Amino acid sequence: MICHNCPVNCDIAEGQTGKCHARGVKDGKIVCQNYGRITSLALDPIEKKPLKMYRPGSYILSAGSYGCNMHCMWCQNDSISRGRVEADFLSCEELAGIALDTRSRGNIGLAFTYNEPSVGYEYVLDCSRLLKQNDMCTVMVTNGMLSPERFDTLIPYIDAYNIDLKTGDAKKYESIGGCLDVILRNIRAASDAGRHVELTTLVVPGFNDDADDFSRIVSAVAGIDRSMPLHITRFFPAGSYRDVSPTRPEKLYEFRDIARSKIDNVFLGNI
Ligand code: SF4
């Protein structure tokens, strides 16, 4: 069976899972296997998502499951992204209850983060609807690799996004399982719908640290909305890139200057 949740369009045999390890086929149907399986839960400052220009100073309950539809070799969340992880089940009602209970500690809502939330699309949709019924905010921290139809279905229920824009080169994106056209399309769709959108580019030595590539990213963002915040973040060794040196700070300053020539809100991260 073909899973059409994301542009990878896996062809999955009965009893097997797709590339994200979060969706599989059971009894002839595509099943969201990570539904409600929460591996990480924390009350984080919203700036940590990172969101710099949305409700600054607030806190947000942040939940993650397991699985990811891309395969970046430097993943900082390897342990929950690369495969199935045993985790307790939390229904949407239970998760919304925790979000409501933590309002007294400054919580404004719920962020889907840590692993790639779009591979658990059904859970994100069900929980977000419930959160909106309770007047709480919803945030999605995502690689943007969701089918346009499903991405658009979520838009009314998501208040703010942080979306990765990893490279401006379609071939490089393909090498890590991404589809640049779909990601840019989804960024534009969320922005055009009036949602708060911030973007993140992690600068990884040897992958996307050349100025031409970064200039393509900047031009693409400026072509959508030059006021859209862009976070340029520093890589630290992780995943199978443990022997690669952290991004030189000078590289980040150089990229900040390139970005500021076309984009209004540029932030450096992890520095
Ligand atoms: S969501 Fe997972 S199973 Fe479905 S197409 Fe994407 S990678 Fe494959």
CSV table of C-alpha atoms and ligand atoms in Angstrom, one decimal:
chain,number,residue,atom,x,y,z
A,1,MET,CA,0.0,0.0,0.0
A,2,ILE,CA,1.2,3.5,-0.7
A,3,CYS,CA,1.3,6.0,2.2
A,4,HIS,CA,0.5,9.4,0.9
A,5,ASN,CA,1.1,11.2,4.2
A,6,CYS,CA,4.3,12.8,3.0
A,7,PRO,CA,6.1,13.2,-0.4
A,8,VAL,CA,8.2,10.1,0.2
A,9,ASN,CA,5.1,8.0,-0.7
A,10,CYS,CA,6.4,4.8,0.7
A,11,ASP,CA,5.1,1.5,-0.8
A,12,ILE,CA,4.6,-0.6,2.4
A,13,ALA,CA,3.9,-4.3,2.6
A,14,GLU,CA,1.5,-5.8,5.1
A,15,GLY,CA,3.1,-5.9,8.6
A,16,GLN,CA,5.9,-3.5,7.6
A,17,THR,CA,6.5,0.2,8.4
A,18,GLY,CA,7.5,3.1,6.1
A,19,LYS,CA,10.8,5.0,6.1
A,20,CYS,CA,9.7,7.1,9.1
A,21,HIS,CA,9.1,4.0,11.3
A,22,ALA,CA,6.0,5.7,12.6
A,23,ARG,CA,3.4,4.5,10.0
A,24,GLY,CA,2.8,1.0,8.8
A,25,VAL,CA,0.3,-1.3,7.2
A,26,LYS,CA,-2.0,-3.5,9.3
A,27,ASP,CA,-5.0,-5.5,7.9
A,28,GLY,CA,-4.7,-3.7,4.5
A,29,LYS,CA,-4.8,-0.2,6.0
A,30,ILE,CA,-2.2,2.5,6.7
A,31,VAL,CA,-1.9,2.9,10.5
A,32,CYS,CA,-0.3,5.7,12.4
A,33,GLN,CA,1.6,3.5,14.8
A,34,ASN,CA,3.1,6.3,16.9
A,35,TYR,CA,-0.4,7.7,17.7
A,36,GLY,CA,-0.3,9.0,21.3
A,37,ARG,CA,3.1,7.4,22.1
A,38,ILE,CA,4.8,10.2,23.9
A,39,THR,CA,8.6,9.8,24.4
A,40,SER,CA,9.3,13.4,25.7
A,41,LEU,CA,7.3,15.9,27.5
A,42,ALA,CA,8.5,19.2,29.0
A,43,LEU,CA,7.4,22.8,29.8
A,44,ASP,CA,9.8,24.8,27.7
A,45,PRO,CA,10.4,28.5,27.1
A,46,ILE,CA,8.9,29.3,23.7
A,47,GLU,CA,12.2,30.7,22.6
A,48,LYS,CA,13.6,27.2,22.8
A,49,LYS,CA,11.4,25.9,19.9
A,50,PRO,CA,12.9,28.3,18.5
A,51,LEU,CA,10.2,31.0,18.2
A,52,LYS,CA,11.5,34.5,18.8
A,53,MET,CA,8.6,36.7,17.7
A,54,TYR,CA,5.6,34.7,18.9
A,55,ARG,CA,4.4,35.3,22.5
A,56,PRO,CA,8.0,36.0,23.8
A,57,GLY,CA,8.6,35.2,27.4
A,58,SER,CA,5.9,32.5,27.5
A,59,TYR,CA,6.2,28.8,28.2
A,60,ILE,CA,4.8,26.0,26.1
A,61,LEU,CA,4.1,22.3,26.9
A,62,SER,CA,6.3,20.4,24.4
A,63,ALA,CA,5.5,16.9,23.4
A,64,GLY,CA,7.4,14.5,21.1
A,65,SER,CA,6.8,10.9,19.9
A,66,TYR,CA,9.2,8.9,17.7
A,67,GLY,CA,9.9,8.6,13.9
A,68,CYS,CA,11.1,11.0,11.1
A,69,ASN,CA,10.6,10.9,7.4
A,70,MET,CA,14.1,12.4,6.7
A,71,HIS,CA,17.5,11.0,7.5
A,72,CYS,CA,19.9,13.8,8.3
A,73,MET,CA,23.2,12.3,9.4
A,74,TRP,CA,23.7,14.9,12.1
A,75,CYS,CA,20.3,14.5,13.8
A,76,GLN,CA,20.4,15.8,17.3
A,77,ASN,CA,17.4,13.6,18.3
A,78,ASP,CA,18.7,10.4,16.9
A,79,SER,CA,17.4,8.3,19.7
A,80,ILE,CA,13.7,9.1,19.0
A,81,SER,CA,14.0,9.8,15.2
A,82,ARG,CA,15.5,6.6,13.9
A,83,GLY,CA,13.1,4.0,14.9
A,84,ARG,CA,10.3,2.7,17.1
A,85,VAL,CA,10.6,3.6,20.7
A,86,GLU,CA,8.5,2.1,23.5
A,87,ALA,CA,6.5,4.8,25.2
A,88,ASP,CA,3.4,5.2,27.3
A,89,PHE,CA,0.1,6.1,25.5
A,90,LEU,CA,-1.3,9.5,26.2
A,91,SER,CA,-4.7,10.3,24.7
A,92,CYS,CA,-5.4,13.7,23.3
A,93,GLU,CA,-7.7,14.4,26.2
A,94,GLU,CA,-4.9,13.5,28.7
A,95,LEU,CA,-2.4,15.6,26.9
A,96,ALA,CA,-4.8,18.5,26.7
A,97,GLY,CA,-5.5,18.1,30.4
A,98,ILE,CA,-1.8,18.4,31.2
A,99,ALA,CA,-1.6,21.5,29.0
A,100,LEU,CA,-4.6,23.1,30.9
A,101,ASP,CA,-3.2,22.1,34.3
A,102,THR,CA,0.1,23.8,33.5
A,103,ARG,CA,-1.5,27.1,32.6
A,104,SER,CA,-0.8,28.2,36.2
A,105,ARG,CA,2.9,27.8,35.5
A,106,GLY,CA,2.8,30.0,32.4
A,107,ASN,CA,1.9,27.5,29.8
A,108,ILE,CA,0.1,28.9,26.7
A,109,GLY,CA,-0.6,25.6,24.9
A,110,LEU,CA,1.1,22.7,23.2
A,111,ALA,CA,4.0,22.3,20.8
A,112,PHE,CA,4.5,19.3,18.7
A,113,THR,CA,8.3,18.9,18.6
A,114,TYR,CA,11.4,16.8,19.4
A,115,ASN,CA,10.8,14.2,16.7
A,116,GLU,CA,9.1,15.0,13.3
A,117,PRO,CA,5.4,15.6,14.3
A,118,SER,CA,4.0,15.3,10.7
A,119,VAL,CA,4.6,11.5,10.6
A,120,GLY,CA,2.0,11.4,13.4
A,121,TYR,CA,-0.4,13.6,11.5
A,122,GLU,CA,-3.6,12.1,13.0
A,123,TYR,CA,-2.5,12.7,16.6
A,124,VAL,CA,-1.4,16.3,15.8
A,125,LEU,CA,-4.8,17.0,14.2
A,126,ASP,CA,-6.9,15.4,16.9
A,127,CYS,CA,-4.9,17.1,19.7
A,128,SER,CA,-4.8,20.5,18.0
A,129,ARG,CA,-8.6,20.5,17.5
A,130,LEU,CA,-9.0,19.8,21.2
A,131,LEU,CA,-6.5,22.5,22.2
A,132,LYS,CA,-8.2,25.1,20.1
A,133,GLN,CA,-11.6,24.2,21.6
A,134,ASN,CA,-9.9,25.1,25.0
A,135,ASP,CA,-8.5,28.4,23.7
A,136,MET,CA,-4.9,27.3,23.9
A,137,CYS,CA,-2.1,27.9,21.4
A,138,THR,CA,-0.6,25.2,19.2
A,139,VAL,CA,2.9,25.2,17.7
A,140,MET,CA,4.4,22.8,15.2
A,141,VAL,CA,8.2,22.4,14.9
A,142,THR,CA,8.6,20.5,11.6
A,143,ASN,CA,10.7,19.8,8.6
A,144,GLY,CA,7.8,20.8,6.4
A,145,MET,CA,7.7,17.4,4.7
A,146,LEU,CA,3.9,16.8,4.8
A,147,SER,CA,1.7,16.3,1.8
A,148,PRO,CA,0.2,19.7,0.8
A,149,GLU,CA,-3.3,18.5,1.3
A,150,ARG,CA,-2.6,17.4,4.9
A,151,PHE,CA,-0.5,20.4,5.6
A,152,ASP,CA,-3.4,22.6,4.6
A,153,THR,CA,-5.9,20.6,6.7
A,154,LEU,CA,-3.7,21.4,9.8
A,155,ILE,CA,-3.3,25.1,9.2
A,156,PRO,CA,-6.6,26.2,10.9
A,157,TYR,CA,-5.5,24.4,14.0
A,158,ILE,CA,-1.9,25.5,14.3
A,159,ASP,CA,-1.0,29.0,15.5
A,160,ALA,CA,2.7,29.1,14.9
A,161,TYR,CA,5.3,27.1,13.1
A,162,ASN,CA,9.0,26.7,13.1
A,163,ILE,CA,9.9,25.0,9.8
A,164,ASP,CA,13.4,23.8,8.9
A,165,LEU,CA,14.9,25.1,5.6
A,166,LYS,CA,18.0,23.0,5.4
A,167,THR,CA,19.3,23.9,2.0
A,168,GLY,CA,18.4,25.8,-1.1
A,169,ASP,CA,19.6,23.0,-3.3
A,170,ALA,CA,17.0,20.5,-4.3
A,171,LYS,CA,19.5,17.7,-5.0
A,172,LYS,CA,21.1,18.1,-1.5
A,173,TYR,CA,17.6,18.0,0.0
A,174,GLU,CA,16.9,14.8,-1.9
A,175,SER,CA,20.1,13.3,-0.4
A,176,ILE,CA,18.6,13.5,3.1
A,177,GLY,CA,15.1,12.6,2.0
A,178,GLY,CA,13.6,16.1,1.6
A,179,CYS,CA,11.7,17.7,-1.2
A,180,LEU,CA,12.5,21.4,-1.5
A,181,ASP,CA,9.5,22.3,-3.7
A,182,VAL,CA,7.0,20.8,-1.2
A,183,ILE,CA,8.7,22.4,1.8
A,184,LEU,CA,8.7,25.9,0.2
A,185,ARG,CA,5.1,25.4,-0.9
A,186,ASN,CA,4.1,24.5,2.7
A,187,ILE,CA,6.0,27.5,4.2
A,188,ARG,CA,4.2,29.8,1.8
A,189,ALA,CA,0.8,28.2,2.5
A,190,ALA,CA,1.2,28.8,6.2
A,191,SER,CA,2.4,32.3,5.7
A,192,ASP,CA,-0.4,33.2,3.2
A,193,ALA,CA,-2.9,31.9,5.7
A,194,GLY,CA,-1.7,34.4,8.2
A,195,ARG,CA,0.0,31.9,10.5
A,196,HIS,CA,3.1,32.9,12.4
A,197,VAL,CA,6.0,31.2,10.7
A,198,GLU,CA,9.7,31.2,11.7
A,199,LEU,CA,12.4,29.2,9.8
A,200,THR,CA,15.6,27.5,10.9
A,201,THR,CA,18.7,26.7,9.0
A,202,LEU,CA,21.2,24.6,10.9
A,203,VAL,CA,24.6,25.3,9.2
A,204,VAL,CA,26.4,22.0,8.9
A,205,PRO,CA,30.0,22.0,7.8
A,206,GLY,CA,30.4,20.1,4.5
A,207,PHE,CA,26.7,20.1,3.8
A,208,ASN,CA,25.2,23.6,3.5
A,209,ASP,CA,28.0,25.9,4.7
A,210,ASP,CA,28.7,27.4,1.2
A,211,ALA,CA,27.6,30.9,0.6
A,212,ASP,CA,25.9,30.1,-2.7
A,213,ASP,CA,23.6,27.6,-1.1
A,214,PHE,CA,22.8,29.9,1.8
A,215,SER,CA,22.1,32.8,-0.6
A,216,ARG,CA,19.5,30.5,-2.4
A,217,ILE,CA,17.8,30.0,1.0
A,218,VAL,CA,17.7,33.7,1.7
A,219,SER,CA,16.3,34.5,-1.7
A,220,ALA,CA,13.6,31.9,-1.3
A,221,VAL,CA,12.6,33.3,2.1
A,222,ALA,CA,12.6,36.9,0.8
A,223,GLY,CA,10.4,35.8,-2.1
A,224,ILE,CA,7.8,34.6,0.4
A,225,ASP,CA,7.9,37.3,3.1
A,226,ARG,CA,11.0,39.2,4.0
A,227,SER,CA,9.7,39.8,7.5
A,228,MET,CA,9.6,36.0,8.2
A,229,PRO,CA,12.2,35.4,11.0
A,230,LEU,CA,15.1,33.2,10.0
A,231,HIS,CA,17.2,31.4,12.7
A,232,ILE,CA,20.7,30.5,11.6
A,233,THR,CA,21.9,27.9,14.1
A,234,ARG,CA,25.3,26.4,14.9
A,235,PHE,CA,25.9,22.7,14.4
A,236,PHE,CA,27.5,20.6,17.2
A,237,PRO,CA,28.7,17.1,16.5
A,238,ALA,CA,25.8,14.6,16.6
A,239,GLY,CA,24.5,11.4,15.0
A,240,SER,CA,27.0,10.1,12.5
A,241,TYR,CA,28.6,13.5,12.3
A,242,ARG,CA,30.3,13.1,15.7
A,243,ASP,CA,33.7,13.7,14.2
A,244,VAL,CA,32.8,16.9,12.4
A,245,SER,CA,33.8,20.1,14.1
A,246,PRO,CA,31.1,22.6,15.2
A,247,THR,CA,30.3,25.4,12.8
A,248,ARG,CA,32.8,28.2,13.1
A,249,PRO,CA,31.2,31.3,14.6
A,250,GLU,CA,32.7,33.4,11.8
A,251,LYS,CA,30.6,31.4,9.3
A,252,LEU,CA,27.5,32.2,11.2
A,253,TYR,CA,28.3,35.9,11.2
A,254,GLU,CA,29.0,35.8,7.5
A,255,PHE,CA,25.6,34.1,6.9
A,256,ARG,CA,23.9,36.6,9.2
A,257,ASP,CA,25.2,39.4,7.0
A,258,ILE,CA,24.1,37.7,3.8
A,259,ALA,CA,20.6,37.1,5.3
A,260,ARG,CA,20.3,40.7,6.5
A,261,SER,CA,20.7,42.0,3.0
A,262,LYS,CA,17.2,40.6,2.1
A,263,ILE,CA,15.5,39.5,5.3
A,264,ASP,CA,14.4,41.8,8.2
A,265,ASN,CA,14.5,39.4,11.2
A,266,VAL,CA,17.6,37.3,11.5
A,267,PHE,CA,18.7,35.4,14.6
A,268,LEU,CA,21.8,33.3,15.4
A,269,GLY,CA,21.2,30.2,17.6
A,270,ASN,CA,23.4,27.9,19.6
A,271,ILE,CA,26.2,30.4,19.8
B,1,SF4,S1,4.8,9.4,6.4
B,1,SF4,FE1,6.3,7.8,6.7
B,1,SF4,S2,5.4,5.9,5.8
B,1,SF4,FE2,4.2,7.7,5.0
B,1,SF4,S3,5.2,8.2,3.1
B,1,SF4,FE3,6.2,9.5,4.6
B,1,SF4,S4,8.0,8.3,5.3
B,1,SF4,FE4,6.6,6.9,4.2
